[in-house]
Amino acid sequence: REPLRTIGSFLQVLERKYGDCLDDDARAYIGFAVDGAKRLDQLIQDLLQFSQVDVRPERLAPIDPAAVMAEVVEDFRPAIERMAAEVEVGPLPPVHADRSQVQILFQNLLSNALKYRADDRPPRVRVSAQRDGHLIAFTMTDNGIGIEPRYRERIFVIFQRLHPPEVYGGTGIGLAICKRIVERHEGRIWVEGTPGEGSAFRFTLPAADE
């Protein structure tokens, strides 16, 4: 990432020092290059996160997913307040999992719920869970734009995007990371919902007492 940061830094210096000498087209070109460097940096970060899911040592232990979710919600507090969003978290039974990876899982799912919001209403997100044998079945529902049934498998494939990046930002890796994390915990993840009305992401993790 260091060469990429150098490119971005010098582009910004160029714009700051010589911007007054450039015409509108030249300034626009610099803006495109700076934006591209930022997006490539995010792509590198996401790829590193994706690749590290399986290679890092397992740190499985009983954890409180409600506490993890509370931290994630607090991290998103500025965006939640800006969007006038509501995030409701119900009781979440303890699970046996890697805490840092569960945090990444919750972060990516909440980020999507807020990102793919409908234009005519503020986001409403609800997180719930219940016991299902030796598993805890989680559900994160939202009232966003939803996903058509034919795309429900595709969205979990790396680099698969349903919308152009200028409409909804991102790298197309977040849900692939979620799938890899859940499957590493021997669970599964899928999505339901109605286009135009919202989505329900469901996934399972092992219960803490198993």
XYZ file of N, CA and C in Angstrom:
630
model
N 0.809 -1.218 0.000
C 0.000 0.000 0.000
C 0.841 1.266 0.000
N 2.130 1.177 0.405
C 2.953 2.381 0.510
C 3.119 3.095 -0.837
N 3.432 2.393 -1.950
C 3.518 3.110 -3.234
C 2.198 3.791 -3.610
N 1.104 3.171 -3.266
C -0.193 3.765 -3.583
C -0.419 5.036 -2.771
N -0.029 5.025 -1.505
C -0.148 6.233 -0.690
C 0.723 7.356 -1.247
N 1.914 6.989 -1.752
C 2.796 7.993 -2.346
C 2.140 8.639 -3.565
N 1.530 7.809 -4.406
C 0.833 8.339 -5.592
C -0.261 9.313 -5.176
N -1.087 8.888 -4.232
C -2.181 9.737 -3.782
C -1.687 11.032 -3.169
N -0.617 10.959 -2.370
C -0.083 12.154 -1.707
C 0.445 13.162 -2.718
N 1.200 12.687 -3.720
C 1.766 13.615 -4.693
C 0.697 14.187 -5.624
N -0.337 13.425 -5.887
C -1.439 13.985 -6.666
C -2.106 15.135 -5.909
N -2.267 14.961 -4.613
C -2.888 16.018 -3.814
C -1.977 17.234 -3.713
N -0.655 16.994 -3.609
C 0.290 18.113 -3.604
C 0.222 18.862 -4.931
N 0.167 18.108 -6.022
C 0.067 18.720 -7.346
C -1.170 19.597 -7.447
N -2.277 19.097 -6.963
C -3.517 19.869 -7.026
C -3.436 21.112 -6.153
N -2.851 20.969 -4.960
C -2.785 22.099 -4.022
C -1.842 23.197 -4.503
N -0.677 22.808 -5.039
C 0.335 23.803 -5.393
C 0.110 24.412 -6.771
N -0.449 23.621 -7.685
C -0.544 24.094 -9.057
C -1.979 24.165 -9.577
N -2.924 23.977 -8.665
C -4.315 23.970 -9.096
C -4.741 25.231 -9.805
N -4.235 26.379 -9.345
C -4.628 27.652 -9.962
C -4.098 27.795 -11.384
N -3.069 27.021 -11.719
C -2.483 27.104 -13.064
C -3.139 26.128 -14.046
N -4.028 25.287 -13.536
C -4.637 24.246 -14.360
C -6.043 24.645 -14.765
N -6.471 24.126 -15.892
C -7.857 24.386 -16.292
C -8.783 23.373 -15.624
N -10.072 23.517 -15.875
C -11.053 22.658 -15.214
C -10.856 21.189 -15.561
N -10.518 20.905 -16.810
C -10.306 19.514 -17.216
C -9.147 18.891 -16.446
N -8.045 19.626 -16.327
C -6.867 19.096 -15.630
C -7.191 18.819 -14.168
N -7.910 19.733 -13.521
C -8.291 19.514 -12.120
C -9.215 18.312 -11.982
N -10.081 18.141 -12.968
C -10.981 16.980 -12.937
C -10.197 15.680 -13.079
N -9.188 15.692 -13.959
C -8.375 14.488 -14.151
C -7.628 14.123 -12.865
N -7.102 15.128 -12.189
C -6.426 14.868 -10.914
C -7.420 14.283 -9.904
N -8.624 14.830 -9.897
C -9.653 14.310 -8.992
C -9.975 12.852 -9.266
N -10.071 12.498 -10.549
C -10.330 11.099 -10.913
C -9.195 10.202 -10.424
N -7.951 10.668 -10.588
C -6.800 9.867 -10.184
C -6.760 9.684 -8.666
N -7.039 10.748 -7.915
C -7.059 10.662 -6.449
C -8.153 9.698 -5.995
N -9.315 9.813 -6.622
C -10.419 8.916 -6.266
C -10.063 7.464 -6.585
N -9.429 7.242 -7.731
C -9.021 5.888 -8.091
C -8.015 5.316 -7.112
N -7.071 6.151 -6.645
C -6.090 5.693 -5.663
C -6.773 5.305 -4.357
N -7.756 6.079 -3.939
C -8.483 5.767 -2.707
C -9.243 4.451 -2.839
N -9.901 4.248 -3.987
C -10.662 3.023 -4.187
C -9.748 1.804 -4.261
N -8.572 1.980 -4.886
C -7.621 0.873 -4.962
C -7.069 0.540 -3.578
N -6.837 1.554 -2.755
C -6.370 1.310 -1.396
C -7.414 0.517 -0.608
N -8.698 0.875 -0.762
C -9.759 0.131 -0.076
C -9.836 -1.304 -0.586
N -9.632 -1.477 -1.886
C -9.640 -2.816 -2.462
C -8.527 -3.672 -1.868
N -7.336 -3.089 -1.734
C -6.215 -3.826 -1.146
C -6.534 -4.224 0.289
N -7.098 -3.301 1.062
C -7.459 -3.613 2.446
C -8.463 -4.763 2.510
N -9.481 -4.699 1.653
C -10.511 -5.739 1.665
C -9.945 -7.083 1.227
N -9.061 -7.076 0.227
C -8.444 -8.323 -0.220
C -7.578 -8.935 0.880
N -6.848 -8.092 1.602
C -6.052 -8.595 2.724
C -6.946 -9.224 3.781
N -8.042 -8.547 4.083
C -8.979 -9.082 5.072
C -9.567 -10.403 4.606
N -9.918 -10.480 3.323
C -10.481 -11.707 2.767
C -9.481 -12.849 2.847
N -8.220 -12.568 2.501
C -7.211 -13.617 2.463
C -6.815 -14.085 3.851
N -6.952 -13.223 4.852
C -6.499 -13.560 6.196
C -7.522 -14.351 7.006
N -8.749 -14.456 6.509
C -9.773 -15.178 7.269
C -9.333 -16.603 7.550
N -8.799 -17.289 6.552
C -8.436 -18.692 6.703
C -7.023 -18.915 7.227
N -6.137 -17.946 7.033
C -4.736 -18.201 7.374
C -4.384 -17.815 8.805
N -5.131 -16.903 9.399
C -4.797 -16.500 10.764
C -5.184 -17.608 11.741
N -4.457 -17.756 12.862
C -4.774 -18.808 13.832
C -6.189 -18.644 14.378
N -6.844 -19.768 14.588
C -8.177 -19.713 15.167
C -8.096 -19.299 16.636
N -8.961 -18.374 17.031
C -9.046 -17.929 18.418
C -10.483 -18.109 18.874
N -10.902 -19.353 18.922
C -12.284 -19.661 19.264
C -12.474 -19.678 20.773
N -13.521 -19.019 21.216
C -13.824 -18.946 22.643
C -15.270 -18.509 22.799
N -15.874 -18.749 23.940
C -17.225 -18.235 24.175
C -17.215 -16.702 24.152
N -18.092 -16.114 23.372
C -18.167 -14.647 23.298
C -19.616 -14.201 23.379
N -19.783 -12.945 23.730
C -21.100 -12.323 23.826
C -21.336 -11.510 22.549
N -22.134 -12.020 21.613
C -22.325 -11.282 20.357
C -23.048 -9.953 20.547
N -23.840 -9.839 21.624
C -24.523 -8.568 21.871
C -23.507 -7.472 22.172
N -22.454 -7.810 22.928
C -21.413 -6.824 23.223
C -20.647 -6.451 21.955
N -20.383 -7.451 21.108
C -19.691 -7.174 19.845
C -20.551 -6.265 18.969
N -21.830 -6.566 18.891
C -22.728 -5.764 18.063
C -22.835 -4.344 18.593
N -22.822 -4.187 19.910
C -22.890 -2.846 20.499
C -21.676 -2.015 20.100
N -20.503 -2.640 20.054
C -19.298 -1.932 19.617
C -19.405 -1.522 18.155
N -19.937 -2.418 17.332
C -20.084 -2.124 15.909
C -21.057 -0.960 15.706
N -22.178 -0.993 16.409
C -23.160 0.094 16.293
C -22.530 1.419 16.697
N -21.736 1.400 17.749
C -21.081 2.638 18.198
C -20.107 3.142 17.138
N -19.397 2.234 16.473
C -18.489 2.640 15.395
C -19.239 3.323 14.255
N -20.469 2.890 14.021
C -21.278 3.446 12.931
C -22.150 4.613 13.396
N -21.998 5.046 14.645
C -22.886 6.067 15.199
C -22.980 7.320 14.337
N -21.865 7.881 13.835
C -22.004 9.091 13.003
C -22.894 8.863 11.778
N -22.707 7.722 11.082
C -23.531 7.435 9.905
C -24.975 7.197 10.298
N -25.190 6.491 11.399
C -26.551 6.216 11.862
C -27.288 7.515 12.155
N -26.623 8.437 12.829
C -27.265 9.716 13.160
C -27.477 10.558 11.911
N -26.514 10.534 10.997
C -26.647 11.324 9.758
C -27.831 10.855 8.924
N -28.076 9.548 8.923
C -29.172 8.991 8.128
C -30.490 8.943 8.888
N -30.483 9.337 10.163
C -31.649 9.178 11.028
C -32.089 7.717 11.073
N -31.103 6.823 11.071
C -31.379 5.382 11.064
C -31.702 4.886 12.469
N -32.345 3.740 12.526
C -32.614 3.053 13.787
C -32.020 1.652 13.703
N -31.262 1.272 14.720
C -30.689 -0.064 14.797
C -31.136 -0.689 16.115
N -31.930 -1.721 16.018
C -32.459 -2.412 17.198
C -31.778 -3.770 17.316
N -31.250 -4.057 18.478
C -30.555 -5.324 18.716
C -31.277 -6.074 19.835
N -31.817 -7.238 19.496
C -32.496 -8.058 20.474
C -31.523 -8.914 21.254
N -32.020 -9.793 22.113
C -31.133 -10.703 22.853
C -30.358 -11.606 21.888
N -29.060 -11.709 22.105
C -28.194 -12.533 21.253
C -27.469 -13.539 22.140
N -27.830 -14.822 22.072
C -27.188 -15.828 22.913
C -25.696 -15.944 22.628
N -24.909 -16.383 23.606
C -23.458 -16.509 23.409
C -23.109 -17.564 22.369
N -22.005 -17.330 21.679
C -21.535 -18.252 20.649
C -20.077 -18.604 20.917
N -19.637 -19.701 20.306
C -18.240 -20.128 20.377
C -17.586 -19.739 19.065
N -16.800 -18.658 19.087
C -16.331 -18.088 17.820
C -15.096 -17.237 18.037
N -14.530 -16.793 16.912
C -13.416 -15.860 16.907
C -14.014 -14.452 17.001
N -13.759 -13.764 18.107
C -14.426 -12.489 18.354
C -14.139 -11.455 17.267
N -12.885 -11.363 16.856
C -12.533 -10.351 15.858
C -13.218 -10.624 14.528
N -13.378 -11.896 14.180
C -14.034 -12.213 12.917
C -15.542 -11.988 13.007
N -16.130 -12.255 14.147
C -17.556 -11.949 14.326
C -17.769 -10.441 14.218
N -16.836 -9.668 14.735
C -16.950 -8.216 14.617
C -16.905 -7.781 13.155
N -15.989 -8.353 12.379
C -15.928 -8.043 10.948
C -17.227 -8.448 10.254
N -17.767 -9.594 10.616
C -19.027 -10.074 10.054
C -20.149 -9.070 10.312
N -20.294 -8.646 11.561
C -21.340 -7.676 11.910
C -21.105 -6.339 11.211
N -19.842 -5.912 11.139
C -19.533 -4.635 10.487
C -19.958 -4.639 9.022
N -19.622 -5.694 8.312
C -19.952 -5.753 6.884
C -21.458 -5.812 6.658
N -22.155 -6.580 7.483
C -23.603 -6.695 7.300
C -24.317 -5.389 7.651
N -23.896 -4.736 8.727
C -24.524 -3.463 9.076
C -24.188 -2.393 8.044
N -22.956 -2.404 7.556
C -22.571 -1.453 6.515
C -23.465 -1.599 5.292
N -23.729 -2.833 4.878
C -24.604 -3.062 3.731
C -26.022 -2.591 4.008
N -26.518 -2.871 5.213
C -27.887 -2.478 5.551
C -28.063 -0.966 5.481
N -27.033 -0.223 5.871
C -27.109 1.231 5.825
C -26.847 1.763 4.413
N -25.959 1.103 3.694
C -25.595 1.571 2.357
C -26.741 1.411 1.368
N -27.373 0.237 1.365
C -28.405 -0.054 0.370
C -29.784 0.321 0.902
N -29.881 1.540 1.355
C -31.138 2.039 1.911
C -32.041 2.550 0.794
N -33.319 2.627 1.097
C -34.290 3.164 0.142
C -34.261 4.688 0.179
N -34.626 5.307 -0.927
C -34.583 6.767 -1.012
C -35.698 7.443 -0.229
N -36.794 6.734 -0.011
C -37.983 7.370 0.562
C -38.182 7.107 2.051
N -37.200 6.503 2.721
C -37.370 6.223 4.144
C -36.000 6.032 4.801
N -35.897 6.398 6.066
C -34.628 6.190 6.775
C -34.418 4.706 7.060
N -33.177 4.267 7.175
C -32.909 2.841 7.424
C -33.432 2.373 8.783
N -33.967 1.165 8.775
C -34.401 0.504 10.003
C -33.776 -0.885 9.994
N -32.928 -1.166 10.963
C -32.197 -2.426 11.010
C -32.515 -3.125 12.330
N -32.780 -4.411 12.243
C -33.051 -5.184 13.452
C -32.188 -6.436 13.451
N -31.535 -6.696 14.571
C -30.685 -7.876 14.727
C -31.288 -8.764 15.810
N -31.508 -10.023 15.478
C -32.094 -10.953 16.435
C -31.405 -12.308 16.291
N -31.658 -13.202 17.246
C -31.058 -14.537 17.198
C -31.878 -15.477 18.071
N -31.807 -16.748 17.722
C -32.473 -17.764 18.534
C -31.721 -19.080 18.430
N -31.922 -19.896 19.436
C -31.249 -21.198 19.465
C -31.866 -22.123 18.425
N -31.005 -22.875 17.724
C -31.442 -23.868 16.752
C -30.549 -25.097 16.916
N -30.885 -25.946 17.851
C -30.051 -27.111 18.150
C -28.722 -26.676 18.738
N -27.620 -27.091 18.115
C -26.298 -26.712 18.612
C -25.814 -25.409 17.995
N -26.686 -24.725 17.258
C -26.328 -23.477 16.589
C -27.148 -22.313 17.143
N -26.622 -21.106 16.930
C -27.388 -19.882 17.137
C -27.658 -19.294 15.753
N -28.939 -19.142 15.448
C -29.345 -18.616 14.137
C -29.607 -17.110 14.261
N -28.813 -16.327 13.557
C -28.919 -14.869 13.585
C -29.694 -14.371 12.370
N -30.359 -13.245 12.540
C -31.042 -12.569 11.435
C -30.806 -11.075 11.553
N -30.361 -10.454 10.459
C -30.263 -8.994 10.393
C -31.182 -8.523 9.275
N -32.257 -7.869 9.642
C -33.238 -7.392 8.668
C -33.092 -5.887 8.465
N -33.450 -5.443 7.270
C -33.454 -4.013 6.986
C -34.649 -3.685 6.106
N -34.891 -2.403 5.910
C -36.003 -1.947 5.075
C -35.496 -1.252 3.821
N -34.369 -1.742 3.297
C -33.733 -1.102 2.164
C -34.284 -1.531 0.818
N -33.434 -1.523 -0.194
C -33.884 -1.764 -1.568
C -34.129 -3.238 -1.861
N -33.625 -4.138 -1.002
C -33.859 -5.568 -1.216
C -32.992 -6.138 -2.337
N -33.131 -7.444 -2.518
C -32.334 -8.168 -3.520
C -33.248 -9.113 -4.284
N -33.175 -9.083 -5.594
C -33.990 -9.994 -6.387
C -33.524 -11.435 -6.181
N -34.464 -12.385 -6.170
C -34.115 -13.788 -5.883
C -32.985 -14.333 -6.742
N -32.902 -13.934 -8.010
C -31.889 -14.525 -8.887
C -30.470 -14.090 -8.532
N -30.344 -13.073 -7.666
C -29.017 -12.595 -7.282
C -28.598 -13.048 -5.887
N -29.412 -13.835 -5.219
C -29.161 -14.124 -3.801
C -27.937 -14.993 -3.555
N -27.517 -15.777 -4.533
C -26.277 -16.533 -4.395
C -25.093 -15.708 -4.897
N -25.315 -14.961 -5.945
C -24.239 -14.206 -6.590
C -23.610 -13.180 -5.658
N -24.391 -12.573 -4.771
C -23.860 -11.491 -3.956
C -22.764 -11.953 -3.000
N -22.669 -13.266 -2.744
C -21.647 -13.777 -1.835
C -20.360 -14.178 -2.562
N -20.323 -13.983 -3.869
C -19.133 -14.307 -4.668
C -18.256 -13.065 -4.742
N -16.968 -13.244 -4.538
C -16.045 -12.117 -4.511
C -16.085 -11.341 -5.826
N -16.071 -10.019 -5.705
C -16.072 -9.054 -6.809
C -17.410 -8.968 -7.552
N -18.439 -9.661 -7.069
C -19.729 -9.578 -7.744
C -20.506 -8.378 -7.210
N -20.883 -7.494 -8.109
C -21.624 -6.291 -7.746
C -22.919 -6.241 -8.540
N -23.987 -5.776 -7.893
C -25.269 -5.634 -8.568
C -25.503 -4.199 -9.024
N -24.682 -3.286 -8.549
C -24.861 -1.866 -8.866
C -23.507 -1.262 -9.217
N -23.472 -0.260 -10.093
C -22.199 0.392 -10.424
C -21.636 1.111 -9.206
N -20.298 1.200 -9.087
C -19.685 1.798 -7.898
C -20.037 3.253 -7.685
N -20.368 3.977 -8.760
C -20.742 5.371 -8.569
C -22.119 5.521 -7.932
N -22.929 4.464 -7.957
C -24.249 4.494 -7.308
C -24.134 4.038 -5.864
N -23.500 2.889 -5.648
C -23.243 2.379 -4.305
C -21.761 2.018 -4.241
N -21.034 2.689 -3.364
C -19.604 2.445 -3.246
C -19.298 1.056 -2.705
N -18.011 0.723 -2.680
C -17.589 -0.574 -2.164
C -16.782 -1.339 -3.187
N -16.219 -2.467 -2.739
C -15.316 -3.248 -3.588
C -15.911 -4.567 -4.055
N -17.094 -4.942 -3.562
C -17.676 -6.221 -3.944
C -17.042 -7.396 -3.221
N -16.430 -7.128 -2.046
C -15.750 -8.184 -1.303
C -16.409 -8.441 0.057
N -17.135 -7.471 0.578
C -17.661 -7.557 1.934
C -18.478 -8.806 2.237
N -19.416 -9.148 1.372
C -20.251 -10.321 1.623
C -19.489 -11.616 1.404
N -18.484 -11.587 0.520
C -17.625 -12.770 0.363
C -16.839 -13.020 1.641
N -16.404 -11.949 2.303
C -15.730 -12.080 3.589
C -16.686 -12.668 4.621
N -17.923 -12.177 4.639
C -18.923 -12.703 5.575
C -19.121 -14.204 5.378
N -19.249 -14.622 4.132
C -19.457 -16.036 3.836
C -18.268 -16.868 4.299
N -17.067 -16.379 4.042
C -15.871 -17.128 4.441
C -15.782 -17.231 5.965
N -16.111 -16.164 6.676
C -16.069 -16.198 8.139
C -17.083 -17.188 8.687
N -18.311 -17.118 8.202
C -19.358 -18.021 8.699
C -18.998 -19.473 8.400
N -18.530 -19.747 7.201
C -18.182 -21.124 6.844
C -16.970 -21.617 7.629
N -16.073 -20.726 7.992
C -14.934 -21.146 8.828
C -15.432 -21.598 10.205
N -16.560 -21.047 10.624
C -17.168 -21.457 11.894
C -18.178 -22.595 11.697
N -18.115 -23.216 10.518
C -18.977 -24.354 10.172
C -20.462 -23.983 10.190
N -20.736 -22.749 9.829
C -22.113 -22.305 9.692
C -22.445 -22.024 8.245
N -23.572 -21.412 8.004
C -23.950 -21.010 6.646
C -24.635 -19.663 6.693
N -24.628 -18.966 5.569
C -25.224 -17.645 5.472
C -26.032 -17.564 4.191
N -27.175 -16.903 4.271
C -28.024 -16.727 3.089
C -28.863 -15.471 3.282
N -29.574 -15.078 2.237
C -30.371 -13.865 2.297
C -31.775 -14.142 1.788
N -32.731 -13.481 2.398
C -34.131 -13.527 1.984
C -34.628 -12.098 1.860
N -35.896 -11.942 1.543
C -36.476 -10.603 1.481
C -37.216 -10.355 0.190
N -37.728 -9.141 0.082
C -38.532 -8.736 -1.074
C -37.921 -7.501 -1.713
N -37.668 -7.528 -3.029
C -37.132 -6.338 -3.697
C -38.003 -5.115 -3.439
N -37.376 -4.027 -3.082
C -38.100 -2.794 -2.800
C -38.584 -2.671 -1.369
N -38.512 -3.756 -0.604
C -39.021 -3.721 0.764
C -37.958 -4.006 1.821
N -36.873 -4.671 1.436
C -35.830 -4.935 2.407
C -35.250 -6.327 2.276
N -34.219 -6.582 3.079
C -33.518 -7.863 3.054
C -33.415 -8.419 4.458
N -33.247 -9.728 4.540
C -32.999 -10.407 5.808
C -31.796 -11.323 5.601
N -30.670 -10.945 6.169
C -29.483 -11.795 6.108
C -29.507 -12.730 7.313
N -29.414 -14.020 7.015
C -29.464 -15.033 8.064
C -28.157 -15.820 8.052
N -27.662 -16.144 9.234
C -26.433 -16.939 9.333
C -26.417 -17.675 10.672
N -25.634 -18.737 10.716
C -25.546 -19.544 11.930
C -24.106 -19.596 12.430
N -23.978 -19.635 13.746
C -22.701 -19.796 14.421
C -22.885 -20.829 15.537
N -21.834 -21.543 15.939
C -21.981 -22.542 16.984
C -22.299 -21.923 18.334
N -23.194 -22.554 19.058
C -23.540 -22.075 20.396
C -22.351 -22.240 21.324
N -22.284 -21.400 22.352
C -21.115 -21.374 23.230
C -20.991 -22.629 24.076
N -22.088 -23.319 24.349
C -22.027 -24.483 25.229
C -21.885 -25.789 24.474
N -21.535 -25.709 23.170
C -21.368 -26.930 22.393
C -19.893 -27.274 22.293
